[in-house]
Short mmCIF file of N, CA and C in Angstrom, two decimals:
data_model
loop_
_atom_site.label_atom_id
_atom_site.label_comp_id
_atom_site.label_asym_id
_atom_site.label_seq_id
_atom_site.Cartn_x
_atom_site.Cartn_y
_atom_site.Cartn_z
N GLU O 171 -3.40 -81.01 -67.38
CA GLU O 171 -4.39 -80.49 -66.45
C GLU O 171 -5.31 -79.55 -67.20
N LEU O 172 -6.55 -79.96 -67.37
CA LEU O 172 -7.52 -79.15 -68.11
C LEU O 172 -8.60 -78.58 -67.22
N ASP O 173 -8.48 -78.77 -65.92
CA ASP O 173 -9.48 -78.24 -65.01
C ASP O 173 -9.45 -76.72 -64.99
N GLY O 174 -10.62 -76.13 -64.81
CA GLY O 174 -10.73 -74.70 -64.64
C GLY O 174 -10.53 -74.34 -63.18
N LYS O 175 -10.48 -73.07 -62.90
CA LYS O 175 -10.30 -72.56 -61.53
C LYS O 175 -11.37 -71.53 -61.23
N VAL O 176 -11.78 -71.47 -59.97
CA VAL O 176 -12.69 -70.44 -59.48
C VAL O 176 -11.99 -69.76 -58.31
N ALA O 177 -11.94 -68.45 -58.35
CA ALA O 177 -11.28 -67.69 -57.28
C ALA O 177 -12.27 -66.67 -56.72
N LYS O 178 -12.06 -66.32 -55.46
CA LYS O 178 -12.89 -65.31 -54.81
C LYS O 178 -12.12 -63.99 -54.82
N TYR O 179 -12.81 -62.90 -55.18
CA TYR O 179 -12.20 -61.58 -55.23
C TYR O 179 -13.03 -60.59 -54.42
N THR O 180 -12.37 -59.57 -53.94
CA THR O 180 -13.08 -58.47 -53.29
C THR O 180 -13.59 -57.53 -54.37
N THR O 181 -14.39 -56.54 -53.99
CA THR O 181 -14.93 -55.61 -54.98
C THR O 181 -13.86 -54.75 -55.64
N ASP O 182 -12.69 -54.62 -55.02
CA ASP O 182 -11.61 -53.87 -55.67
C ASP O 182 -10.69 -54.79 -56.48
N LEU O 183 -11.17 -56.02 -56.75
CA LEU O 183 -10.49 -57.02 -57.58
C LEU O 183 -9.18 -57.53 -56.99
N THR O 184 -9.08 -57.56 -55.68
CA THR O 184 -7.95 -58.16 -55.00
C THR O 184 -8.33 -59.59 -54.66
N ALA O 185 -7.53 -60.54 -55.10
CA ALA O 185 -7.85 -61.95 -54.83
C ALA O 185 -7.87 -62.20 -53.33
N VAL O 186 -8.78 -63.07 -52.92
CA VAL O 186 -8.90 -63.45 -51.52
C VAL O 186 -8.74 -64.97 -51.46
N GLY O 187 -7.65 -65.45 -50.90
CA GLY O 187 -7.45 -66.89 -50.75
C GLY O 187 -7.06 -67.56 -52.05
N ASN O 188 -7.03 -68.89 -52.01
CA ASN O 188 -6.63 -69.68 -53.15
C ASN O 188 -7.79 -69.95 -54.09
N ALA O 189 -7.46 -70.26 -55.32
CA ALA O 189 -8.47 -70.68 -56.28
C ALA O 189 -8.76 -72.15 -56.05
N VAL O 190 -9.97 -72.57 -56.39
CA VAL O 190 -10.37 -73.96 -56.26
C VAL O 190 -10.52 -74.55 -57.66
N SER O 191 -10.08 -75.78 -57.85
CA SER O 191 -10.21 -76.46 -59.13
C SER O 191 -11.64 -76.95 -59.32
N VAL O 192 -12.15 -76.73 -60.53
CA VAL O 192 -13.46 -77.26 -60.92
C VAL O 192 -13.25 -78.07 -62.19
N GLY O 193 -14.30 -78.39 -62.90
CA GLY O 193 -14.18 -79.20 -64.10
C GLY O 193 -13.64 -78.44 -65.30
N HIS O 194 -13.61 -79.12 -66.43
CA HIS O 194 -13.07 -78.58 -67.67
C HIS O 194 -14.02 -77.51 -68.25
N THR O 195 -13.48 -76.35 -68.51
CA THR O 195 -14.17 -75.22 -69.12
C THR O 195 -15.40 -74.76 -68.32
N PRO O 196 -15.17 -74.20 -67.13
CA PRO O 196 -16.30 -73.62 -66.39
C PRO O 196 -16.90 -72.48 -67.23
N SER O 197 -18.23 -72.49 -67.37
CA SER O 197 -18.83 -71.53 -68.29
C SER O 197 -19.88 -70.62 -67.67
N ASP O 198 -20.43 -70.98 -66.51
CA ASP O 198 -21.43 -70.11 -65.87
C ASP O 198 -21.47 -70.45 -64.39
N ALA O 199 -22.00 -69.52 -63.61
CA ALA O 199 -22.08 -69.74 -62.16
C ALA O 199 -23.29 -69.00 -61.60
N VAL O 200 -23.81 -69.52 -60.49
CA VAL O 200 -24.91 -68.88 -59.79
C VAL O 200 -24.78 -69.19 -58.31
N VAL O 201 -25.21 -68.24 -57.47
CA VAL O 201 -25.22 -68.47 -56.02
C VAL O 201 -26.68 -68.71 -55.62
N ASN O 202 -26.87 -69.77 -54.82
CA ASN O 202 -28.20 -70.09 -54.31
C ASN O 202 -28.03 -70.81 -52.98
N SER O 203 -28.82 -70.41 -51.99
CA SER O 203 -28.79 -71.05 -50.66
C SER O 203 -27.38 -71.09 -50.07
N GLY O 204 -26.63 -70.03 -50.30
CA GLY O 204 -25.28 -69.94 -49.73
C GLY O 204 -24.25 -70.81 -50.40
N LYS O 205 -24.57 -71.37 -51.56
CA LYS O 205 -23.63 -72.23 -52.30
C LYS O 205 -23.42 -71.65 -53.69
N LEU O 206 -22.23 -71.89 -54.24
CA LEU O 206 -21.91 -71.46 -55.60
C LEU O 206 -21.96 -72.68 -56.50
N PHE O 207 -22.77 -72.59 -57.57
CA PHE O 207 -22.91 -73.68 -58.53
C PHE O 207 -22.23 -73.26 -59.83
N VAL O 208 -21.29 -74.09 -60.31
CA VAL O 208 -20.51 -73.76 -61.51
C VAL O 208 -20.69 -74.85 -62.55
N THR O 209 -21.13 -74.47 -63.76
CA THR O 209 -21.24 -75.45 -64.84
C THR O 209 -19.87 -75.68 -65.46
N ASN O 210 -19.56 -76.94 -65.73
CA ASN O 210 -18.28 -77.32 -66.33
C ASN O 210 -18.59 -78.01 -67.66
N ARG O 211 -18.38 -77.28 -68.72
CA ARG O 211 -18.86 -77.69 -70.04
C ARG O 211 -18.36 -79.06 -70.49
N PHE O 212 -17.07 -79.29 -70.47
CA PHE O 212 -16.55 -80.51 -71.10
C PHE O 212 -16.34 -81.67 -70.14
N THR O 213 -16.63 -81.49 -68.86
CA THR O 213 -16.67 -82.65 -67.96
C THR O 213 -18.12 -83.03 -67.65
N ASN O 214 -19.06 -82.28 -68.25
CA ASN O 214 -20.49 -82.60 -68.14
C ASN O 214 -20.94 -82.70 -66.69
N ASP O 215 -20.59 -81.69 -65.90
CA ASP O 215 -21.01 -81.70 -64.50
C ASP O 215 -21.12 -80.29 -63.95
N ILE O 216 -21.61 -80.21 -62.71
CA ILE O 216 -21.73 -78.95 -61.99
C ILE O 216 -20.97 -79.10 -60.69
N SER O 217 -20.07 -78.16 -60.42
CA SER O 217 -19.35 -78.14 -59.15
C SER O 217 -20.14 -77.30 -58.16
N VAL O 218 -20.33 -77.82 -56.96
CA VAL O 218 -20.98 -77.08 -55.88
C VAL O 218 -19.89 -76.65 -54.92
N ILE O 219 -19.77 -75.36 -54.70
CA ILE O 219 -18.66 -74.80 -53.92
C ILE O 219 -19.19 -74.10 -52.68
N ASN O 220 -18.53 -74.34 -51.55
CA ASN O 220 -18.78 -73.58 -50.33
C ASN O 220 -17.95 -72.30 -50.46
N PRO O 221 -18.57 -71.13 -50.63
CA PRO O 221 -17.81 -69.91 -50.85
C PRO O 221 -17.00 -69.45 -49.64
N SER O 222 -17.37 -69.87 -48.46
CA SER O 222 -16.60 -69.47 -47.27
C SER O 222 -15.25 -70.18 -47.21
N SER O 223 -15.26 -71.48 -47.49
CA SER O 223 -14.02 -72.26 -47.42
C SER O 223 -13.37 -72.44 -48.78
N MET O 224 -14.08 -72.05 -49.84
CA MET O 224 -13.62 -72.25 -51.22
C MET O 224 -13.21 -73.70 -51.46
N THR O 225 -14.12 -74.60 -51.12
CA THR O 225 -13.92 -76.02 -51.39
C THR O 225 -15.11 -76.56 -52.18
N VAL O 226 -14.83 -77.51 -53.06
CA VAL O 226 -15.90 -78.19 -53.78
C VAL O 226 -16.51 -79.21 -52.83
N THR O 227 -17.80 -79.08 -52.56
CA THR O 227 -18.46 -79.97 -51.63
C THR O 227 -19.20 -81.10 -52.34
N LYS O 228 -19.46 -80.91 -53.64
CA LYS O 228 -20.19 -81.93 -54.38
C LYS O 228 -19.99 -81.69 -55.87
N THR O 229 -20.03 -82.76 -56.64
CA THR O 229 -20.02 -82.67 -58.09
C THR O 229 -21.25 -83.40 -58.60
N ILE O 230 -22.05 -82.71 -59.40
CA ILE O 230 -23.31 -83.27 -59.92
C ILE O 230 -23.13 -83.56 -61.40
N ASP O 231 -23.26 -84.83 -61.79
CA ASP O 231 -23.21 -85.19 -63.20
C ASP O 231 -24.48 -84.72 -63.89
N VAL O 232 -24.32 -84.17 -65.09
CA VAL O 232 -25.46 -83.73 -65.89
C VAL O 232 -25.27 -84.23 -67.31
N SER O 233 -26.28 -83.98 -68.16
CA SER O 233 -26.16 -84.39 -69.55
C SER O 233 -25.16 -83.51 -70.27
N ARG O 234 -25.12 -83.60 -71.50
CA ARG O 234 -24.07 -83.05 -72.34
C ARG O 234 -23.87 -81.53 -72.24
N GLU O 235 -22.64 -81.14 -71.99
CA GLU O 235 -22.12 -79.78 -72.08
C GLU O 235 -23.00 -78.68 -71.47
N PRO O 236 -23.12 -78.63 -70.15
CA PRO O 236 -23.88 -77.54 -69.54
C PRO O 236 -23.20 -76.19 -69.76
N LEU O 237 -23.94 -75.24 -70.28
CA LEU O 237 -23.38 -73.93 -70.59
C LEU O 237 -23.89 -72.82 -69.69
N ALA O 238 -25.08 -72.99 -69.15
CA ALA O 238 -25.69 -71.93 -68.35
C ALA O 238 -26.43 -72.55 -67.17
N ILE O 239 -26.63 -71.72 -66.14
CA ILE O 239 -27.33 -72.18 -64.94
C ILE O 239 -28.09 -70.99 -64.37
N THR O 240 -29.22 -71.28 -63.76
CA THR O 240 -30.01 -70.26 -63.09
C THR O 240 -30.56 -70.86 -61.80
N ALA O 241 -30.98 -70.02 -60.90
CA ALA O 241 -31.51 -70.50 -59.63
C ALA O 241 -32.93 -70.00 -59.45
N ALA O 242 -33.75 -70.83 -58.88
CA ALA O 242 -35.12 -70.44 -58.55
C ALA O 242 -35.37 -70.74 -57.09
N ASN O 243 -35.99 -69.84 -56.40
CA ASN O 243 -36.28 -70.06 -54.97
C ASN O 243 -37.68 -70.55 -54.78
#
């Protein structure tokens, strides 16, 4: 199992709920339009997460090894 995990924490660093599995080597994340986008370097994709339910709602295939992500409104 080489998948990474994303977990939600409170500001005092207490975990809230379970971690969600994402792709191999998550390397960056951004929140936009109420969704969390996580780049997964070695599975060449982006996981889209609903932060309220902590579920992956979509996986977007991208080109080679995404390392960073930004959002524009």
